[in-house]
CSV table of C-alpha atoms in Angstrom, one decimal:
chain,number,residue,atom,x,y,z
A,1,MET,CA,0.0,0.0,0.0
A,2,ALA,CA,1.5,3.3,-1.1
A,3,THR,CA,1.3,6.6,0.9
A,4,GLU,CA,-1.2,9.1,-0.3
A,5,ASN,CA,-0.1,11.0,-3.4
A,6,MET,CA,3.2,9.0,-3.6
A,7,THR,CA,3.5,5.7,-5.5
A,8,TYR,CA,6.1,3.0,-4.8
A,9,LEU,CA,8.1,4.2,-7.8
A,10,ASP,CA,8.0,7.8,-6.5
A,11,VAL,CA,9.4,6.7,-3.1
A,12,LEU,CA,12.0,4.4,-4.7
A,13,ASN,CA,13.3,7.2,-7.0
A,14,GLN,CA,13.4,9.6,-4.0
A,15,PHE,CA,15.3,6.9,-2.0
A,16,ARG,CA,17.9,6.6,-4.8
A,17,LYS,CA,18.2,10.4,-5.1
A,18,ASN,CA,18.8,10.7,-1.4
A,19,GLN,CA,21.6,8.2,-1.6
A,20,LEU,CA,23.2,10.0,-4.6
A,21,ASP,CA,22.8,13.4,-2.9
A,22,GLY,CA,24.6,12.1,0.2
A,23,GLU,CA,21.8,13.0,2.5
A,24,VAL,CA,22.0,9.7,4.3
A,25,SER,CA,25.5,8.3,3.7
A,26,MET,CA,25.3,4.7,4.8
A,27,GLY,CA,27.4,3.9,7.9
A,28,VAL,CA,28.1,7.5,8.8
A,29,ARG,CA,25.4,8.2,11.4
A,30,ARG,CA,26.0,5.2,13.7
A,31,LEU,CA,23.4,6.1,16.4
A,32,SER,CA,23.9,5.0,19.9
A,33,TYR,CA,22.2,1.7,20.6
A,34,ALA,CA,19.6,3.4,22.8
A,35,ALA,CA,18.9,6.1,20.1
A,36,PHE,CA,18.7,3.3,17.5
A,37,LYS,CA,16.1,1.3,19.4
A,38,SER,CA,14.0,4.4,20.2
A,39,LYS,CA,14.0,5.5,16.6
A,40,ALA,CA,13.2,2.0,15.4
A,41,ARG,CA,10.2,1.9,17.6
A,42,GLU,CA,9.0,5.3,16.5
A,43,HIS,CA,9.6,4.2,12.9
A,44,GLN,CA,7.4,1.1,13.2
A,45,VAL,CA,4.7,3.2,14.8
A,46,ARG,CA,4.8,5.6,11.8
A,47,PHE,CA,4.7,2.6,9.5
A,48,ARG,CA,1.6,1.3,11.2
A,49,GLU,CA,-0.1,4.8,11.1
A,50,ASN,CA,1.0,6.1,7.7
A,51,ILE,CA,1.5,3.0,5.6
A,52,LEU,CA,-0.8,0.4,7.1
A,53,GLY,CA,-3.3,3.0,8.3
A,54,VAL,CA,-4.6,0.8,11.1
A,55,GLY,CA,-5.0,1.0,14.9
A,56,PHE,CA,-3.1,-0.7,17.7
A,57,ASN,CA,-3.6,-2.9,20.7
A,58,LYS,CA,-2.4,-1.4,24.1
A,59,TYR,CA,1.1,-0.5,22.7
A,60,ASP,CA,1.4,1.6,19.6
A,61,ASN,CA,3.9,-0.7,17.9
A,62,VAL,CA,1.5,-3.7,18.3
A,63,LEU,CA,-1.2,-4.5,15.8
A,64,ASN,CA,-4.7,-5.3,17.0
A,65,TYR,CA,-5.7,-8.9,16.7
A,66,ALA,CA,-8.1,-8.5,13.8
A,67,ASP,CA,-5.3,-6.8,11.6
A,68,ALA,CA,-2.7,-9.3,12.8
A,69,ARG,CA,-4.9,-12.2,11.6
A,70,LYS,CA,-4.9,-10.6,8.2
A,71,GLY,CA,-1.1,-10.9,8.1
A,72,LEU,CA,-0.5,-7.1,7.9
A,73,ILE,CA,2.9,-7.6,9.4
A,74,PHE,CA,4.0,-9.1,6.0
A,75,PHE,CA,4.6,-7.6,2.6
A,76,GLU,CA,1.3,-7.7,0.7
A,77,GLY,CA,2.9,-9.3,-2.5
A,78,PHE,CA,3.7,-12.5,-0.6
A,79,ARG,CA,1.4,-12.2,2.3
A,80,ASP,CA,-1.1,-15.0,1.3
A,81,GLU,CA,1.7,-17.5,0.7
A,82,ILE,CA,3.3,-16.7,4.1
A,83,MET,CA,0.1,-17.0,6.0
A,84,GLN,CA,-0.6,-20.3,4.3
A,85,LYS,CA,2.9,-21.5,5.2
A,86,LEU,CA,2.2,-20.6,8.9
A,87,LYS,CA,-0.8,-22.9,9.0
A,88,GLU,CA,1.4,-25.9,8.4
A,89,PRO,CA,2.0,-28.1,11.5
A,90,VAL,CA,5.4,-27.8,13.2
A,91,HIS,CA,7.6,-30.6,14.5
A,92,PRO,CA,7.0,-31.7,18.1
A,93,THR,CA,10.5,-30.4,19.1
A,94,SER,CA,10.0,-27.1,17.3
A,95,SER,CA,8.4,-24.0,18.6
A,96,ALA,CA,5.1,-22.8,17.0
A,97,PRO,CA,5.3,-19.1,15.9
A,98,SER,CA,4.5,-16.9,18.8
A,99,GLY,CA,1.5,-14.6,18.8
A,100,GLN,CA,3.9,-11.6,18.9
A,101,MET,CA,5.2,-12.6,15.5
A,102,LEU,CA,2.0,-11.4,13.9
A,103,THR,CA,1.4,-8.5,16.2
A,104,ASN,CA,4.6,-6.8,17.4
A,105,LEU,CA,6.0,-4.6,14.6
A,106,LEU,CA,9.3,-4.1,16.5
A,107,ARG,CA,10.3,-7.7,17.0
A,108,SER,CA,12.3,-9.7,14.5
A,109,GLU,CA,10.4,-13.0,14.4
A,110,HIS,CA,8.4,-12.0,11.2
A,111,ILE,CA,11.4,-10.7,9.3
A,112,PRO,CA,12.8,-14.0,8.0
A,113,TYR,CA,9.4,-14.4,6.2
A,114,ASN,CA,9.5,-10.9,4.7
A,115,ILE,CA,13.1,-11.2,3.5
A,116,PHE,CA,13.9,-14.8,2.8
A,117,PHE,CA,10.6,-16.7,2.1
A,118,PRO,CA,10.1,-14.9,-1.3
A,119,MET,CA,13.6,-16.0,-2.4
A,120,LEU,CA,12.0,-19.5,-2.9
A,121,HIS,CA,10.7,-18.0,-6.1
A,122,ASP,CA,14.2,-17.6,-7.5
A,123,LEU,CA,16.7,-20.1,-6.1
A,124,ASP,CA,19.1,-19.5,-9.0
A,125,GLY,CA,19.2,-15.8,-8.2
A,126,ALA,CA,19.6,-16.6,-4.5
A,127,LYS,CA,22.6,-18.9,-5.4
A,128,THR,CA,24.3,-16.0,-7.2
A,129,LEU,CA,23.4,-13.6,-4.3
A,130,PHE,CA,25.0,-15.7,-1.6
A,131,ASN,CA,28.0,-16.6,-3.7
A,132,ASN,CA,28.7,-13.0,-4.1
A,133,LEU,CA,27.9,-11.9,-0.5
A,134,LEU,CA,29.6,-14.7,1.3
A,135,GLY,CA,32.3,-15.9,-1.1
A,136,LEU,CA,30.8,-19.3,-1.4
A,137,SER,CA,30.8,-21.9,-4.2
A,138,ILE,CA,27.1,-22.8,-4.3
A,139,GLY,CA,26.1,-25.0,-7.2
A,140,LYS,CA,22.5,-25.4,-6.3
A,141,ILE,CA,20.3,-24.1,-3.4
A,142,GLU,CA,18.0,-26.9,-2.4
A,143,ASP,CA,15.6,-25.0,-0.1
A,144,ILE,CA,15.1,-22.0,2.2
A,145,GLN,CA,13.7,-23.0,5.5
A,146,ILE,CA,12.4,-20.8,8.3
A,147,GLU,CA,13.0,-21.7,11.9
A,148,TYR,CA,14.9,-24.9,11.4
A,149,HIS,CA,17.0,-27.2,13.6
A,150,PRO,CA,18.2,-30.7,12.7
A,151,GLU,CA,16.5,-33.8,14.0
A,152,PRO,CA,16.7,-35.7,16.3
A,153,ILE,CA,18.0,-33.0,18.5
A,154,GLU,CA,19.9,-35.6,20.7
A,155,ARG,CA,22.3,-36.1,17.9
A,156,TYR,CA,23.3,-32.4,17.7
A,157,LEU,CA,23.2,-30.0,20.7
A,158,SER,CA,20.4,-31.8,22.4
A,159,ASP,CA,18.5,-28.5,22.9
A,160,HIS,CA,16.2,-26.3,21.0
A,161,THR,CA,18.8,-24.0,19.4
A,162,ALA,CA,17.5,-23.2,15.9
A,163,PHE,CA,18.4,-21.2,12.8
A,164,ASP,CA,16.0,-18.4,11.9
A,165,VAL,CA,16.7,-19.3,8.3
A,166,TYR,CA,18.6,-22.4,7.1
A,167,ILE,CA,19.7,-22.8,3.4
A,168,PRO,CA,20.8,-26.3,2.4
A,169,TYR,CA,22.8,-26.3,-0.8
A,170,LYS,CA,25.1,-28.4,-3.0
A,171,ASP,CA,28.5,-26.8,-3.7
A,172,THR,CA,30.0,-26.9,-7.1
A,173,SER,CA,31.8,-30.2,-6.3
A,174,GLY,CA,28.4,-31.8,-5.3
A,175,GLN,CA,29.0,-31.7,-1.5
A,176,THR,CA,26.0,-31.0,0.7
A,177,CYS,CA,26.6,-27.8,2.7
A,178,GLY,CA,24.5,-25.3,4.8
A,179,ILE,CA,24.1,-21.7,5.7
A,180,GLY,CA,22.4,-20.9,9.1
A,181,ILE,CA,21.1,-17.3,9.5
A,182,GLU,CA,20.2,-15.5,12.7
A,183,VAL,CA,18.0,-12.5,12.0
A,184,LYS,CA,18.2,-9.4,14.3
A,185,TYR,CA,16.5,-6.1,14.4
A,186,THR,CA,16.7,-4.1,17.6
A,187,GLU,CA,17.9,-7.0,19.8
A,188,ASN,CA,21.3,-6.6,21.6
A,189,GLU,CA,22.6,-8.9,24.4
A,190,TYR,CA,20.9,-12.2,25.1
A,191,LEU,CA,20.4,-12.3,28.9
A,192,LEU,CA,21.0,-15.6,30.7
A,193,LYS,CA,18.3,-16.4,33.3
A,194,GLU,CA,19.6,-18.1,36.4
A,195,GLY,CA,17.8,-21.4,36.9
A,196,SER,CA,16.8,-21.8,33.3
A,197,THR,CA,17.7,-24.9,31.3
A,198,GLU,CA,20.0,-22.7,29.2
A,199,TYR,CA,21.7,-21.5,32.4
A,200,LYS,CA,22.3,-25.1,33.5
A,201,HIS,CA,23.8,-25.9,30.1
A,202,VAL,CA,26.6,-23.3,30.5
A,203,LYS,CA,27.0,-22.9,34.3
A,204,ASP,CA,27.5,-25.1,37.3
A,205,ASP,CA,25.7,-24.8,40.7
A,206,LYS,CA,28.2,-22.1,41.8
A,207,GLY,CA,27.8,-20.0,38.7
A,208,ASN,CA,31.1,-21.1,37.1
A,209,THR,CA,31.2,-21.7,33.4
A,210,ARG,CA,30.7,-25.5,32.7
A,211,LEU,CA,29.5,-26.6,29.2
A,212,PHE,CA,26.8,-29.1,28.6
A,213,GLU,CA,28.6,-32.1,27.0
A,214,PRO,CA,27.1,-31.6,23.5
A,215,TYR,CA,28.1,-27.9,23.6
A,216,ALA,CA,31.6,-28.8,24.9
A,217,ARG,CA,32.1,-31.4,22.2
A,218,ALA,CA,31.0,-29.2,19.3
A,219,THR,CA,33.0,-26.2,20.6
A,220,LYS,CA,36.2,-28.2,20.9
A,221,GLU,CA,36.0,-30.5,17.9
A,222,SER,CA,34.8,-27.8,15.5
A,223,GLY,CA,38.3,-26.3,15.5
A,224,TYR,CA,36.6,-22.8,15.2
A,225,TYR,CA,38.3,-21.2,18.2
A,226,LYS,CA,41.7,-20.0,19.1
A,227,GLU,CA,43.3,-21.6,22.1
A,228,SER,CA,43.4,-18.3,23.9
A,229,VAL,CA,39.6,-17.9,23.8
A,230,SER,CA,37.9,-18.4,27.2
A,231,LEU,CA,34.6,-20.2,27.6
A,232,ASP,CA,33.5,-17.4,29.8
A,233,GLU,CA,33.6,-15.1,26.8
A,234,LEU,CA,31.7,-17.5,24.5
A,235,VAL,CA,28.9,-17.9,27.0
A,236,SER,CA,28.6,-14.3,27.9
A,237,ASN,CA,25.4,-12.5,27.2
A,238,LYS,CA,27.1,-10.7,24.3
A,239,TYR,CA,28.2,-13.7,22.4
A,240,ARG,CA,26.2,-16.8,23.6
A,241,GLN,CA,23.6,-16.8,20.9
A,242,ILE,CA,26.0,-16.2,18.1
A,243,TRP,CA,28.2,-19.1,19.6
A,244,ARG,CA,25.3,-21.5,19.9
A,245,ASN,CA,24.1,-21.0,16.4
A,246,HIS,CA,27.7,-21.4,15.2
A,247,ILE,CA,28.3,-24.7,17.0
A,248,LEU,CA,24.8,-26.0,16.0
A,249,GLY,CA,26.2,-25.9,12.4
A,250,ALA,CA,29.5,-27.4,13.6
A,251,SER,CA,27.5,-30.3,15.1
A,252,MET,CA,26.0,-30.9,11.7
A,253,VAL,CA,29.4,-31.0,10.1
A,254,LEU,CA,30.7,-33.3,12.9
A,255,ARG,CA,27.8,-35.7,12.3
A,256,GLY,CA,28.6,-35.8,8.6
A,257,ASP,CA,25.3,-34.3,7.6
A,258,ILE,CA,27.0,-31.4,5.7
A,259,ALA,CA,30.6,-30.9,4.5
A,260,LYS,CA,30.8,-27.1,5.2
A,261,PHE,CA,28.8,-24.6,7.2
A,262,THR,CA,28.5,-20.8,7.3
A,263,SER,CA,26.9,-19.0,10.2
A,264,VAL,CA,25.5,-15.6,9.3
A,265,THR,CA,24.1,-12.9,11.7
A,266,LEU,CA,22.0,-10.3,9.9
A,267,TYR,CA,21.3,-6.9,11.4
A,268,PRO,CA,20.7,-3.3,10.4
A,269,LEU,CA,23.9,-1.3,10.2
A,270,GLU,CA,22.6,1.2,12.7
A,271,ASN,CA,22.4,-1.6,15.4
A,272,ILE,CA,25.9,-0.8,16.6
A,273,HIS,CA,25.7,-3.6,19.2
A,274,PHE,CA,26.2,-6.0,16.3
A,275,SER,CA,27.9,-3.9,13.7
A,276,LEU,CA,30.6,-2.3,15.9
A,277,ASP,CA,30.9,-4.7,18.9
A,278,ALA,CA,29.5,-8.2,19.0
A,279,MET,CA,30.2,-9.4,15.4
A,280,PRO,CA,33.7,-7.9,14.8
A,281,ASN,CA,34.8,-9.1,18.3
A,282,TYR,CA,33.3,-12.5,17.9
A,283,LYS,CA,35.2,-12.9,14.6
A,284,LYS,CA,38.4,-12.3,16.6
A,285,PHE,CA,37.8,-15.6,18.5
A,286,LEU,CA,38.1,-17.6,15.4
A,287,THR,CA,41.2,-19.2,13.9
A,288,ASP,CA,42.4,-18.0,10.5
A,289,GLU,CA,41.4,-21.3,9.0
A,290,LYS,CA,37.9,-21.2,10.3
A,291,SER,CA,37.2,-17.5,10.0
A,292,ASN,CA,35.1,-18.0,6.9
A,293,THR,CA,32.6,-20.1,8.8
A,294,CYS,CA,31.1,-17.0,10.4
A,295,ALA,CA,29.8,-13.9,8.5
A,296,PRO,CA,28.4,-10.7,9.7
A,297,LEU,CA,25.8,-9.2,7.2
A,298,CYS,CA,23.9,-6.0,7.4
A,299,TYR,CA,20.4,-5.4,5.8
A,300,GLU,CA,21.8,-2.7,3.6
A,301,ASP,CA,24.2,-5.0,1.8
A,302,LEU,CA,21.7,-7.8,1.5
A,303,PHE,CA,19.0,-5.6,0.1
A,304,SER,CA,21.4,-4.2,-2.5
A,305,HIS,CA,22.4,-7.7,-3.6
A,306,MET,CA,18.7,-8.8,-3.7
A,307,GLU,CA,17.9,-5.9,-5.9
A,308,LYS,CA,20.8,-6.8,-8.2
A,309,TYR,CA,20.5,-10.6,-8.4
A,310,LEU,CA,16.9,-11.8,-7.7
A,311,ASN,CA,14.2,-12.0,-10.3
A,312,VAL,CA,10.8,-12.4,-8.5
A,313,ALA,CA,7.4,-10.9,-9.0
A,314,ASN,CA,6.9,-7.5,-7.4
A,315,LYS,CA,10.6,-7.2,-6.9
A,316,GLU,CA,10.8,-3.4,-7.1
A,317,GLU,CA,7.9,-3.0,-4.6
A,318,TRP,CA,9.2,-5.8,-2.3
A,319,ILE,CA,12.8,-4.3,-2.0
A,320,LEU,CA,11.4,-0.9,-1.5
A,321,TYR,CA,9.1,-2.2,1.2
A,322,LEU,CA,12.0,-3.8,3.0
A,323,ARG,CA,14.1,-0.7,2.9
A,324,ARG,CA,11.4,1.7,4.1
A,325,ARG,CA,10.2,-0.9,6.6
A,326,TYR,CA,13.5,-1.6,8.3
A,327,LEU,CA,16.0,1.1,7.3
A,328,PHE,CA,14.3,3.9,9.1
A,329,PRO,CA,17.1,6.5,9.0
A,330,TYR,CA,16.9,6.5,5.2
A,331,ILE,CA,13.2,6.2,4.4
A,332,ALA,CA,11.4,7.7,7.4
A,333,PRO,CA,11.5,11.3,6.2
A,334,LEU,CA,9.6,10.1,3.1
A,335,TYR,CA,6.5,9.2,5.0
A,336,LYS,CA,3.5,11.4,4.7
A,337,LYS,CA,0.9,11.7,7.4
A,338,ARG,CA,-2.7,10.9,6.4
A,339,ASN,CA,-5.2,13.7,6.6
């Protein structure tokens, strides 16, 4: 749905003009994390008001139930397909989509569907995209799966760690490989709750770091980490989720399911927790040989590659939607209030 008196093409042309004029030079602003999250929330409220034109439920970044059931949190061009997908039963060891995925505009659960689900319409283009972005040698992408973990879980990390997006592929030599993607928006550190199962998997009764056996095995046998890296660092709030997703892929390699694995964390450039802190510092933990098993990726780079390499219906409107939905420093000034 376009803003009043402004078509998608109008906004797209204005977006490109802004970039060329240097009004919003990518990577220059670097808001503080608090300012970023505040602006992101404001941006999603404006999106609801001025683009969707609907009301809210208690909090102004949360859709009311009637609008949520229509799938308004998703891009209109692929909305029906996504909603149909969400009706499919989930595996007993998987988590069903939370209610907030359809209602809370600020959370990231819905984002894999808006960004990656439509790529199923052009797997050849997606192959070229990821080869260029990640320096891989993908011969054929076999699928794009949302919220995936290998089964049975006891053969891997024996927990419910899952990839937001998993892309199984054959490389150019015919080997089965995988890409696991963790999608972030305004998230930062992942707090460890004392007494939780997760806590018991990384701490002993005295609060000292002690890894659950499947974690310890995958961490050690992966060969990912330099000898100088402490387990305290890996299980800290800053790095724990990045580490767990990374070693889930390692466990698949160690089991012989896949020959190679790449762990990707995707986030907006303005989220400086990831772009300036967590991801570059986590990369320093890795040996030179295994450095390419982990890749930071920002929305801005991904969307540019999607625009260049994908060939799907409604592509221009879809990419524009993603940019003005999630890259608020660049598109927010283009919104027009309804009369």
